[in-house]
PDB file of C-alpha atoms in Angstrom:
ATOM      1  CA  MET I   1      35.331   3.842  40.087  1.00  0.00           C
ATOM      2  CA  ALA I   2      37.892   4.661  37.405  1.00  0.00           C
ATOM      3  CA  SER I   3      37.415   1.162  36.041  1.00  0.00           C
ATOM      4  CA  SER I   4      33.653   1.802  35.803  1.00  0.00           C
ATOM      5  CA  SER I   5      34.317   5.061  33.948  1.00  0.00           C
ATOM      6  CA  ASP I   6      36.692   3.310  31.548  1.00  0.00           C
ATOM      7  CA  SER I   7      34.087   0.617  30.996  1.00  0.00           C
ATOM      8  CA  TRP I   8      31.523   3.283  30.170  1.00  0.00           C
ATOM      9  CA  MET I   9      33.847   4.896  27.615  1.00  0.00           C
ATOM     10  CA  LYS I  10      34.611   1.511  26.041  1.00  0.00           C
ATOM     11  CA  GLU I  11      30.916   0.749  25.746  1.00  0.00           C
ATOM     12  CA  TYR I  12      30.274   4.229  24.328  1.00  0.00           C
ATOM     13  CA  ASN I  13      33.016   3.796  21.701  1.00  0.00           C
ATOM     14  CA  GLU I  14      31.503   0.466  20.655  1.00  0.00           C
ATOM     15  CA  ALA I  15      28.122   2.179  20.328  1.00  0.00           C
ATOM     16  CA  VAL I  16      29.700   4.881  18.142  1.00  0.00           C
ATOM     17  CA  LYS I  17      31.305   2.189  15.973  1.00  0.00           C
ATOM     18  CA  LEU I  18      27.949   0.425  15.618  1.00  0.00           C
ATOM     19  CA  SER I  19      26.369   3.751  14.680  1.00  0.00           C
ATOM     20  CA  ASP I  20      28.972   4.209  11.935  1.00  0.00           C
ATOM     21  CA  ASP I  21      28.263   0.696  10.654  1.00  0.00           C
ATOM     22  CA  ILE I  22      24.545   1.485  10.485  1.00  0.00           C
ATOM     23  CA  ASN I  23      25.259   4.716   8.604  1.00  0.00           C
ATOM     24  CA  GLY I  24      27.292   2.734   6.095  1.00  0.00           C
ATOM     25  CA  MET I  25      24.496   0.210   5.628  1.00  0.00           C
ATOM     26  CA  ILE I  26      21.977   3.021   5.112  1.00  0.00           C
ATOM     27  CA  SER I  27      24.266   4.524   2.467  1.00  0.00           C
ATOM     28  CA  GLU I  28      24.404   1.139   0.710  1.00  0.00           C
ATOM     29  CA  ARG I  29      20.605   1.106   0.317  1.00  0.00           C
ATOM     30  CA  SER I  30      20.926   3.101  -2.914  1.00  0.00           C
ATOM     31  CA  SER I  31      22.736   0.149  -4.539  1.00  0.00           C
ATOM     32  CA  PHE I  32      19.768  -2.167  -3.886  1.00  0.00           C
ATOM     33  CA  PRO I  33      16.625  -2.334  -6.032  1.00  0.00           C
ATOM     34  CA  ALA I  34      13.512  -0.528  -4.872  1.00  0.00           C
ATOM     35  CA  SER I  35      11.958  -3.797  -3.684  1.00  0.00           C
ATOM     36  CA  GLY I  36      12.748  -7.470  -3.419  1.00  0.00           C
ATOM     37  CA  PRO I  37      14.000 -10.076  -0.935  1.00  0.00           C
ATOM     38  CA  GLU I  38      17.544  -8.695  -0.801  1.00  0.00           C
ATOM     39  CA  THR I  39      16.274  -5.173  -0.123  1.00  0.00           C
ATOM     40  CA  GLN I  40      13.962  -6.436   2.630  1.00  0.00           C
ATOM     41  CA  ARG I  41      16.729  -8.458   4.288  1.00  0.00           C
ATOM     42  CA  HIS I  42      19.073  -5.481   4.166  1.00  0.00           C
ATOM     43  CA  ALA I  43      16.459  -3.192   5.707  1.00  0.00           C
ATOM     44  CA  SER I  44      15.697  -5.801   8.395  1.00  0.00           C
ATOM     45  CA  ALA I  45      19.384  -6.057   9.257  1.00  0.00           C
ATOM     46  CA  ILE I  46      19.570  -2.270   9.628  1.00  0.00           C
ATOM     47  CA  ARG I  47      16.508  -2.243  11.881  1.00  0.00           C
ATOM     48  CA  ARG I  48      17.972  -4.976  14.072  1.00  0.00           C
ATOM     49  CA  LYS I  49      21.232  -3.083  14.464  1.00  0.00           C
ATOM     50  CA  ILE I  50      19.372   0.127  15.286  1.00  0.00           C
ATOM     51  CA  THR I  51      17.437  -1.745  17.978  1.00  0.00           C
ATOM     52  CA  ILE I  52      20.674  -3.197  19.367  1.00  0.00           C
ATOM     53  CA  LEU I  53      22.202   0.268  19.398  1.00  0.00           C
ATOM     54  CA  GLY I  54      19.154   1.580  21.240  1.00  0.00           C
ATOM     55  CA  THR I  55      19.620  -1.134  23.872  1.00  0.00           C
ATOM     56  CA  ARG I  56      23.258  -0.157  24.288  1.00  0.00           C
ATOM     57  CA  LEU I  57      22.315   3.484  24.695  1.00  0.00           C
ATOM     58  CA  ASP I  58      19.823   2.508  27.391  1.00  0.00           C
ATOM     59  CA  SER I  59      22.595   0.561  29.134  1.00  0.00           C
ATOM     60  CA  LEU I  60      24.948   3.542  28.885  1.00  0.00           C
ATOM     61  CA  GLN I  61      22.268   5.815  30.315  1.00  0.00           C
ATOM     62  CA  SER I  62      21.744   3.416  33.209  1.00  0.00           C
ATOM     63  CA  LEU I  63      25.475   3.141  33.914  1.00  0.00           C
ATOM     64  CA  LEU I  64      25.890   6.899  33.728  1.00  0.00           C
ATOM     65  CA  SER I  65      23.157   7.516  36.293  1.00  0.00           C
ATOM     66  CA  LYS I  66      24.381   4.814  38.688  1.00  0.00           C
ATOM     67  CA  ASN I  67      28.121   5.453  38.454  1.00  0.00           C
ATOM     68  CA  PRO I  68      28.670   9.216  38.494  1.00  0.00           C
ATOM     69  CA  GLY I  69      32.424   8.869  39.425  1.00  0.00           C
ATOM     70  CA  LYS I  70      33.448  12.025  37.501  1.00  0.00           C
ATOM     71  CA  SER I  71      33.208  15.750  37.901  1.00  0.00           C
ATOM     72  CA  GLU I  72      29.950  17.489  37.120  1.00  0.00           C
ATOM     73  CA  LYS I  73      31.470  18.990  33.985  1.00  0.00           C
ATOM     74  CA  GLU I  74      32.581  15.566  32.728  1.00  0.00           C
ATOM     75  CA  MET I  75      29.214  14.042  33.555  1.00  0.00           C
ATOM     76  CA  ASN I  76      27.439  16.792  31.620  1.00  0.00           C
ATOM     77  CA  ARG I  77      29.784  16.271  28.677  1.00  0.00           C
ATOM     78  CA  ARG I  78      29.032  12.549  28.640  1.00  0.00           C
ATOM     79  CA  LYS I  79      25.314  13.171  28.908  1.00  0.00           C
ATOM     80  CA  ASP I  80      25.526  15.562  25.959  1.00  0.00           C
ATOM     81  CA  THR I  81      27.519  13.096  23.851  1.00  0.00           C
ATOM     82  CA  LEU I  82      25.064  10.333  24.714  1.00  0.00           C
ATOM     83  CA  LEU I  83      22.136  12.604  23.861  1.00  0.00           C
ATOM     84  CA  ASN I  84      23.724  13.521  20.516  1.00  0.00           C
ATOM     85  CA  LEU I  85      24.303   9.873  19.679  1.00  0.00           C
ATOM     86  CA  ARG I  86      20.696   9.014  20.576  1.00  0.00           C
ATOM     87  CA  SER I  87      19.541  11.866  18.351  1.00  0.00           C
ATOM     88  CA  LYS I  88      21.546  10.394  15.457  1.00  0.00           C
ATOM     89  CA  VAL I  89      20.016   6.992  16.126  1.00  0.00           C
ATOM     90  CA  ASN I  90      16.528   8.505  16.028  1.00  0.00           C
ATOM     91  CA  GLN I  91      17.355  10.144  12.697  1.00  0.00           C
ATOM     92  CA  MET I  92      18.575   6.839  11.288  1.00  0.00           C
ATOM     93  CA  ALA I  93      15.401   5.171  12.555  1.00  0.00           C
ATOM     94  CA  SER I  94      13.242   7.808  10.881  1.00  0.00           C
ATOM     95  CA  THR I  95      15.089   7.103   7.618  1.00  0.00           C
ATOM     96  CA  LEU I  96      13.666   3.576   7.749  1.00  0.00           C
ATOM     97  CA  ASN I  97      10.214   4.831   8.815  1.00  0.00           C
ATOM     98  CA  MET I  98      10.786   3.663  12.395  1.00  0.00           C
ATOM     99  CA  SER I  99       8.931   6.795  13.440  1.00  0.00           C
ATOM    100  CA  ASN I 100       8.237   5.738  17.027  1.00  0.00           C
ATOM    101  CA  PHE I 101      11.733   4.493  17.761  1.00  0.00           C
ATOM    102  CA  ALA I 102      12.281   7.263  20.310  1.00  0.00           C
ATOM    103  CA  ASN I 103       9.540   5.719  22.457  1.00  0.00           C
ATOM    104  CA  ARG I 104      10.539   2.153  21.492  1.00  0.00           C
ATOM    105  CA  ASP I 105       6.875   1.134  21.773  1.00  0.00           C
ATOM    106  CA  SER I 106       6.307   0.277  18.136  1.00  0.00           C
ATOM    107  CA  LEU I 107       9.316  -2.038  18.017  1.00  0.00           C
ATOM    108  CA  LEU I 108       9.365  -3.626  21.443  1.00  0.00           C
ATOM    109  CA  GLY I 109       5.800  -3.187  22.673  1.00  0.00           C
ATOM    110  CA  PRO I 110       4.406  -1.251  25.685  1.00  0.00           C
ATOM    111  CA  ASP I 111       6.577  -1.053  28.773  1.00  0.00           C
ATOM    112  CA  ILE I 112       9.362  -3.025  27.075  1.00  0.00           C
ATOM    113  CA  LYS I 113      11.832  -0.151  27.166  1.00  0.00           C
ATOM    114  CA  SER I 114      11.956  -0.107  30.966  1.00  0.00           C
ATOM    115  CA  ASP I 115      12.138  -3.888  30.938  1.00  0.00           C
ATOM    116  CA  ALA I 116      15.026  -3.818  28.460  1.00  0.00           C
ATOM    117  CA  MET I 117      16.896  -1.333  30.670  1.00  0.00           C
ATOM    118  CA  SER I 118      16.361  -3.535  33.711  1.00  0.00           C
ATOM    119  CA  ARG I 119      17.627  -6.562  31.763  1.00  0.00           C
ATOM    120  CA  THR I 120      20.907  -4.786  31.008  1.00  0.00           C
ATOM    121  CA  VAL I 121      21.638  -3.914  34.613  1.00  0.00           C
ATOM    122  CA  GLY I 122      24.574  -5.905  35.967  1.00  0.00           C
ATOM    123  CA  LEU I 123      25.457  -7.470  32.603  1.00  0.00           C
ATOM    124  CA  ASP I 124      29.009  -7.491  31.308  1.00  0.00           C
ATOM    125  CA  ASN I 125      29.909  -7.355  27.615  1.00  0.00           C
ATOM    126  CA  SER I 126      29.264 -11.074  27.049  1.00  0.00           C
ATOM    127  CA  GLY I 127      25.927 -10.746  28.841  1.00  0.00           C
ATOM    128  CA  LEU I 128      24.970  -7.791  26.665  1.00  0.00           C
ATOM    129  CA  VAL I 129      25.904  -9.764  23.555  1.00  0.00           C
ATOM    130  CA  GLY I 130      23.695 -12.638  24.722  1.00  0.00           C
ATOM    131  CA  LEU I 131      20.842 -10.224  25.421  1.00  0.00           C
ATOM    132  CA  GLN I 132      21.259  -8.644  21.994  1.00  0.00           C
ATOM    133  CA  ARG I 133      21.133 -12.068  20.349  1.00  0.00           C
ATOM    134  CA  GLN I 134      17.966 -12.869  22.262  1.00  0.00           C
ATOM    135  CA  ILE I 135      16.408  -9.581  21.133  1.00  0.00           C
ATOM    136  CA  MET I 136      17.439 -10.312  17.534  1.00  0.00           C
ATOM    137  CA  LYS I 137      15.876 -13.787  17.779  1.00  0.00           C
ATOM    138  CA  GLU I 138      12.616 -12.309  19.090  1.00  0.00           C
ATOM    139  CA  GLN I 139      12.623  -9.738  16.302  1.00  0.00           C
ATOM    140  CA  ASP I 140      13.300 -12.446  13.682  1.00  0.00           C
ATOM    141  CA  GLU I 141      10.304 -14.387  14.956  1.00  0.00           C
ATOM    142  CA  GLY I 142       8.195 -11.236  14.809  1.00  0.00           C
ATOM    143  CA  LEU I 143       9.392 -10.530  11.265  1.00  0.00           C
ATOM    144  CA  GLU I 144       8.561 -14.087  10.205  1.00  0.00           C
ATOM    145  CA  LYS I 145       5.011 -13.676  11.510  1.00  0.00           C
ATOM    146  CA  LEU I 146       4.778 -10.324   9.781  1.00  0.00           C
ATOM    147  CA  GLU I 147       6.022 -11.895   6.549  1.00  0.00           C
ATOM    148  CA  GLU I 148       3.347 -14.600   6.784  1.00  0.00           C
ATOM    149  CA  THR I 149       0.695 -11.923   7.281  1.00  0.00           C
ATOM    150  CA  VAL I 150       2.007  -9.902   4.330  1.00  0.00           C
ATOM    151  CA  ILE I 151       2.064 -12.970   2.064  1.00  0.00           C
ATOM    152  CA  SER I 152      -1.496 -13.882   3.095  1.00  0.00           C
ATOM    153  CA  THR I 153      -2.633 -10.316   2.449  1.00  0.00           C
ATOM    154  CA  LYS I 154      -0.864 -10.378  -0.922  1.00  0.00           C
ATOM    155  CA  HIS I 155      -2.698 -13.554  -1.944  1.00  0.00           C
ATOM    156  CA  ILE I 156      -6.025 -12.047  -0.902  1.00  0.00           C
ATOM    157  CA  ALA I 157      -5.224  -8.884  -2.870  1.00  0.00           C
ATOM    158  CA  LEU I 158      -4.325 -10.935  -5.961  1.00  0.00           C
ATOM    159  CA  ALA I 159      -7.583 -12.892  -5.685  1.00  0.00           C
ATOM    160  CA  VAL I 160      -9.589  -9.672  -5.326  1.00  0.00           C
ATOM    161  CA  ASN I 161      -7.723  -8.159  -8.271  1.00  0.00           C
ATOM    162  CA  GLU I 162      -8.479 -11.225 -10.412  1.00  0.00           C
ATOM    163  CA  GLU I 163     -12.146 -11.057  -9.433  1.00  0.00           C
ATOM    164  CA  LEU I 164     -12.266  -7.356 -10.288  1.00  0.00           C
ATOM    165  CA  GLY I 165     -10.655  -8.102 -13.645  1.00  0.00           C
ATOM    166  CA  LEU I 166     -13.331 -10.718 -14.380  1.00  0.00           C
ATOM    167  CA  HIS I 167     -16.124  -8.307 -13.477  1.00  0.00           C
ATOM    168  CA  THR I 168     -14.527  -5.630 -15.636  1.00  0.00           C
ATOM    169  CA  ARG I 169     -14.425  -7.968 -18.637  1.00  0.00           C
ATOM    170  CA  LEU I 170     -18.074  -8.948 -18.061  1.00  0.00           C
ATOM    171  CA  ILE I 171     -19.086  -5.295 -17.896  1.00  0.00           C
ATOM    172  CA  ASP I 172     -17.150  -4.562 -21.100  1.00  0.00           C
ATOM    173  CA  ASP I 173     -18.888  -7.476 -22.862  1.00  0.00           C
ATOM    174  CA  LEU I 174     -22.275  -6.296 -21.619  1.00  0.00           C
ATOM    175  CA  ASP I 175     -21.557  -2.770 -22.790  1.00  0.00           C
ATOM    176  CA  GLU I 176     -20.592  -4.098 -26.226  1.00  0.00           C
ATOM    177  CA  HIS I 177     -23.819  -6.107 -26.459  1.00  0.00           C
ATOM    178  CA  VAL I 178     -25.834  -3.052 -25.433  1.00  0.00           C
ATOM    179  CA  ASP I 179     -24.184  -1.008 -28.196  1.00  0.00           C
ATOM    180  CA  VAL I 180     -24.974  -3.693 -30.787  1.00  0.00           C
ATOM    181  CA  THR I 181     -28.586  -3.959 -29.598  1.00  0.00           C
ATOM    182  CA  ASP I 182     -28.975  -0.192 -29.657  1.00  0.00           C
ATOM    183  CA  SER I 183     -27.633  -0.059 -33.225  1.00  0.00           C
ATOM    184  CA  ARG I 184     -30.047  -2.767 -34.344  1.00  0.00           C
ATOM    185  CA  LEU I 185     -32.954  -1.000 -32.649  1.00  0.00           C
ATOM    186  CA  ARG I 186     -32.115   2.219 -34.453  1.00  0.00           C
ATOM    187  CA  ARG I 187     -32.120   0.399 -37.824  1.00  0.00           C
ATOM    188  CA  VAL I 188     -35.471  -1.217 -37.063  1.00  0.00           C
ATOM    189  CA  GLN I 189     -36.969   2.136 -36.078  1.00  0.00           C
ATOM    190  CA  LYS I 190     -35.655   3.667 -39.296  1.00  0.00           C
ATOM    191  CA  ASN I 191     -37.151   0.834 -41.392  1.00  0.00           C
ATOM    192  CA  LEU I 192     -40.484   1.198 -39.598  1.00  0.00           C
ATOM    193  CA  ALA I 193     -40.520   4.907 -40.334  1.00  0.00           C
ATOM    194  CA  VAL I 194     -39.873   4.297 -44.049  1.00  0.00           C
ATOM    195  CA  LEU I 195     -42.567   1.588 -44.162  1.00  0.00           C
ATOM    196  CA  ASN I 196     -45.055   3.851 -42.409  1.00  0.00           C
ATOM    197  CA  LYS I 197     -44.341   6.632 -44.909  1.00  0.00           C
ATOM    198  CA  ARG I 198     -44.804   4.287 -47.853  1.00  0.00           C
ATOM    199  CA  THR I 199     -48.012   2.907 -46.352  1.00  0.00           C
ATOM    200  CA  LYS I 200     -49.466   6.394 -46.012  1.00  0.00           C
ATOM    201  CA  GLY I 201     -48.565   7.173 -49.656  1.00  0.00           C
ATOM    202  CA  GLY I 202     -50.186   3.915 -50.914  1.00  0.00           C
ATOM    203  CA  CYS I 203     -53.431   4.628 -49.049  1.00  0.00           C
ATOM    204  CA  SER I 204     -53.710   8.056 -50.698  1.00  0.00           C
ATOM    205  CA  CYS I 205     -53.341   6.630 -54.216  1.00  0.00           C
ATOM    206  CA  LEU I 206     -55.882   3.871 -53.502  1.00  0.00           C
ATOM    207  CA  CYS I 207     -58.407   6.414 -52.238  1.00  0.00           C
ATOM    208  CA  MET I 208     -58.001   8.542 -55.377  1.00  0.00           C
ATOM    209  CA  LEU I 209     -58.453   5.497 -57.616  1.00  0.00           C
ATOM    210  CA  LEU I 210     -61.627   4.417 -55.825  1.00  0.00           C
ATOM    211  CA  SER I 211     -62.991   7.927 -56.094  1.00  0.00           C
ATOM    212  CA  VAL I 212     -62.450   8.005 -59.891  1.00  0.00           C
ATOM    213  CA  VAL I 213     -64.072   4.592 -60.294  1.00  0.00           C
ATOM    214  CA  GLY I 214     -67.029   5.744 -58.223  1.00  0.00           C
ATOM    215  CA  ILE I 215     -67.511   8.853 -60.326  1.00  0.00           C
ATOM    216  CA  VAL I 216     -67.354   6.837 -63.542  1.00  0.00           C
ATOM    217  CA  VAL I 217     -69.934   4.353 -62.232  1.00  0.00           C
ATOM    218  CA  LEU I 218     -72.184   7.190 -61.137  1.00  0.00           C
ATOM    219  CA  VAL I 219     -71.965   8.883 -64.549  1.00  0.00           C
ATOM    220  CA  LEU I 220     -72.719   5.594 -66.270  1.00  0.00           C
ATOM    221  CA  VAL I 221     -75.810   4.981 -64.123  1.00  0.00           C
ATOM    222  CA  ILE I 222     -77.101   8.473 -64.830  1.00  0.00           C
ATOM    223  CA  TRP I 223     -76.546   8.039 -68.560  1.00  0.00           C
ATOM    224  CA  LEU I 224     -78.441   4.741 -68.556  1.00  0.00           C
ATOM    225  CA  LEU I 225     -81.324   6.268 -66.650  1.00  0.00           C
ATOM    226  CA  VAL I 226     -81.580   9.163 -69.096  1.00  0.00           C
ATOM    227  CA  LYS I 227     -81.389   6.884 -72.100  1.00  0.00           C
ATOM    228  CA  TYR I 228     -84.010   4.360 -71.090  1.00  0.00           C
ATOM    229  CA  LEU I 229     -86.368   6.660 -69.287  1.00  0.00           C
TER     230      LEU I 229
END
């Protein structure tokens, strides 16, 4: 029983060391650019280690419940230390937007947490390492599929953006043509107004001239009538 307790403490110390490593990697994020392949690989490595740490905590919880071999006070102390470490892990997960890490559903899928705990039962350190490698392999495959989806979505977004740019240029050209046409229409309307005004003035002068000619002809006819009659 003492050997089991020592094994639990050894596993707990390794989990604490892994937690410190993750904290260091999170602190190093500030030295990476805001985006890029290196930043993504670094973040993926942190997520994998957080998942591995979560698996170890599940194993510790299982061992603690199945091998009580200590006083109640010691068991409560270990439960508290394990709870504090899990709380730190959840905080680190939230730093990387792994918001549902506490439930482990978003990372491992529904009902995987209980399955992961059952997979750790009866495993020694080498078995746990093999399990962790298997989990990392599964996560790498999932990340590769996610990367393919992201790249495909990026290409679609670029195509849509290019199409929107083309439509924007066409609309700008159409707007420019409308402005030119409107300017020409205004000039034509102005010329028509001037022509209409001049036409009205010419008609008035012509009417006056015809009136004078008519009066002169009428006077001449009257004079001829008076002279010859």
